Structures are given as C-alpha cells and as structure tokens.
GROMACS .gro file of C-alpha atoms in nm:
model
  125
    1UNK     CA    1  16.735   2.825   2.865
    2UNK     CA    2  16.448   3.071   2.841
    3UNK     CA    3  16.205   2.855   3.044
    4UNK     CA    4  16.390   2.853   3.376
    5UNK     CA    5  16.281   2.568   3.603
    6UNK     CA    6  15.999   2.475   3.363
    7UNK     CA    7  16.146   2.133   3.287
    8UNK     CA    8  16.450   1.915   3.350
    9UNK     CA    9  16.625   1.683   3.110
   10UNK     CA   10  16.604   1.328   3.247
   11UNK     CA   11  16.782   1.141   2.968
   12UNK     CA   12  16.926   1.188   2.619
   13UNK     CA   13  16.990   0.897   2.387
   14UNK     CA   14  17.191   0.980   2.076
   15UNK     CA   15  17.121   0.721   1.807
   16UNK     CA   16  17.346   0.906   1.563
   17UNK     CA   17  17.426   1.272   1.485
   18UNK     CA   18  17.079   1.310   1.333
   19UNK     CA   19  16.854   1.123   1.574
   20UNK     CA   20  16.793   1.176   1.945
   21UNK     CA   21  16.543   1.059   2.201
   22UNK     CA   22  16.514   1.302   2.490
   23UNK     CA   23  16.313   1.250   2.805
   24UNK     CA   24  16.214   1.557   3.005
   25UNK     CA   25  16.017   1.613   3.323
   26UNK     CA   26  15.782   1.911   3.343
   27UNK     CA   27  15.766   2.108   3.668
   28UNK     CA   28  15.393   2.116   3.753
   29UNK     CA   29  15.461   2.383   4.019
   30UNK     CA   30  15.596   2.634   3.763
   31UNK     CA   31  15.420   2.974   3.759
   32UNK     CA   32  15.313   2.928   3.395
   33UNK     CA   33  15.062   2.665   3.503
   34UNK     CA   34  14.900   2.899   3.755
   35UNK     CA   35  14.761   3.102   3.467
   36UNK     CA   36  14.734   2.830   3.203
   37UNK     CA   37  14.491   2.725   3.348
   38UNK     CA   38  14.404   2.755   3.719
   39UNK     CA   39  14.309   2.413   3.863
   40UNK     CA   40  14.342   2.257   3.516
   41UNK     CA   41  14.705   2.300   3.405
   42UNK     CA   42  14.786   2.259   3.036
   43UNK     CA   43  15.132   2.298   2.886
   44UNK     CA   44  15.120   2.593   2.643
   45UNK     CA   45  15.204   2.509   2.282
   46UNK     CA   46  15.450   2.799   2.264
   47UNK     CA   47  15.638   2.646   2.560
   48UNK     CA   48  15.660   2.314   2.377
   49UNK     CA   49  15.801   2.499   2.074
   50UNK     CA   50  16.064   2.662   2.298
   51UNK     CA   51  16.154   2.327   2.458
   52UNK     CA   52  16.214   2.177   2.113
   53UNK     CA   53  16.438   2.472   2.021
   54UNK     CA   54  16.627   2.444   2.354
   55UNK     CA   55  16.683   2.071   2.309
   56UNK     CA   56  16.790   2.117   1.947
   57UNK     CA   57  17.047   2.372   2.062
   58UNK     CA   58  17.159   2.143   2.343
   59UNK     CA   59  17.224   1.837   2.125
   60UNK     CA   60  17.383   2.029   1.835
   61UNK     CA   61  17.584   2.279   2.038
   62UNK     CA   62  17.460   2.558   1.808
   63UNK     CA   63  17.260   2.871   1.883
   64UNK     CA   64  16.947   2.865   1.668
   65UNK     CA   65  16.679   3.105   1.544
   66UNK     CA   66  16.340   2.965   1.442
   67UNK     CA   67  16.258   3.074   1.087
   68UNK     CA   68  15.971   2.842   0.993
   69UNK     CA   69  15.737   2.584   1.142
   70UNK     CA   70  15.529   2.347   0.935
   71UNK     CA   71  15.310   2.044   0.984
   72UNK     CA   72  15.243   2.153   1.343
   73UNK     CA   73  14.989   1.915   1.497
   74UNK     CA   74  14.891   1.944   1.863
   75UNK     CA   75  14.721   1.609   1.915
   76UNK     CA   76  14.673   1.585   2.293
   77UNK     CA   77  14.672   1.817   2.593
   78UNK     CA   78  14.977   1.784   2.816
   79UNK     CA   79  14.872   1.812   3.180
   80UNK     CA   80  15.189   1.833   3.394
   81UNK     CA   81  15.011   1.683   3.696
   82UNK     CA   82  14.899   1.374   3.506
   83UNK     CA   83  15.185   1.338   3.255
   84UNK     CA   84  15.498   1.523   3.368
   85UNK     CA   85  15.734   1.287   3.183
   86UNK     CA   86  15.759   1.359   2.809
   87UNK     CA   87  15.951   1.180   2.537
   88UNK     CA   88  16.075   1.389   2.248
   89UNK     CA   89  16.217   1.234   1.934
   90UNK     CA   90  16.433   1.479   1.740
   91UNK     CA   91  16.540   1.410   1.383
   92UNK     CA   92  16.792   1.673   1.277
   93UNK     CA   93  16.928   1.728   0.929
   94UNK     CA   94  17.116   2.003   0.750
   95UNK     CA   95  16.905   2.246   0.547
   96UNK     CA   96  17.102   2.411   0.265
   97UNK     CA   97  16.906   2.735   0.272
   98UNK     CA   98  16.877   2.798   0.648
   99UNK     CA   99  17.082   2.566   0.861
  100UNK     CA  100  16.887   2.293   1.037
  101UNK     CA  101  16.562   2.110   0.983
  102UNK     CA  102  16.426   1.947   1.300
  103UNK     CA  103  16.138   1.700   1.294
  104UNK     CA  104  15.985   1.630   1.632
  105UNK     CA  105  15.739   1.386   1.782
  106UNK     CA  106  15.649   1.447   2.147
  107UNK     CA  107  15.465   1.182   2.344
  108UNK     CA  108  15.374   1.063   2.690
  109UNK     CA  109  15.291   0.701   2.770
  110UNK     CA  110  15.158   0.575   2.436
  111UNK     CA  111  14.998   0.908   2.340
  112UNK     CA  112  15.142   1.134   2.071
  113UNK     CA  113  15.090   1.492   2.186
  114UNK     CA  114  15.275   1.695   1.922
  115UNK     CA  115  15.430   1.657   1.579
  116UNK     CA  116  15.608   1.932   1.390
  117UNK     CA  117  15.888   2.031   1.159
  118UNK     CA  118  16.097   2.339   1.236
  119UNK     CA  119  16.357   2.515   1.026
  120UNK     CA  120  16.628   2.698   1.220
  121UNK     CA  121  16.892   2.943   1.110
  122UNK     CA  122  17.224   2.879   1.281
  123UNK     CA  123  17.329   3.196   1.463
  124UNK     CA  124  17.642   3.066   1.634
  125UNK     CA  125  17.813   2.736   1.553
   0.00000   0.00000   0.00000
C-alpha cells in the first residue's frame, strides 16, 4: 500500500467476483492533510485514485498498473474530520485489451463524492 496509514479497511462485502462494497476509514491525522489544506483538510483526488487501485488489487489479488481513467467526476469534497468513513462500490470486469475495467462510486452518508472508470493492465496475476 503506497498510502501508509492514510486509511484502514473497515469492511469488504463481496457480492460476486465482479462486485464489491468496501468501507474504509480515513486517518484525519495523516501528514497529507497538514498541507492539503491547513485547518481545512480535503482528501486529494490523486489519493482517492490510489485508494481505488489499492482496493482493486486487494480484492482481485493482482498487481495492477493504471493505463486509463475516464468519466472521472469529483462531486463533493471529502473532509476527513467530518466524513472519515467512505463507502466504495467497485464493479470489476475483464477488459480484453488491457486486463481489468473498474467502475467506482465513492460516497459518504448519502452523498456521492466520486465516480470514475479505470482501466488497469495486470502486471502480476
């Protein structure tokens, strides 16, 4: 995991081999939030992208390399002090050209914060 101590996995529900609901808890004391932004912490979008990659690797057991992102929509700020608990829905399917296509919806409470589709090349199965 590249983001050491940035978040913890609280729960993973596997609906089938293609659909997962993952609940994570952000660490509001992490150093990233000291600079992004002082006294008004916001989870960086690039960190959310890394979390989705980490979780995709975790549930598939494969090492992945991000090759393409599309339909990326940041819809709400994620403040780790106010909303440390995030729900990520991962829909994973095989992609003939690259390896895996992962669709994600990230939310907290009833608020959708992020939607995206990532294509990953499988490095190690």
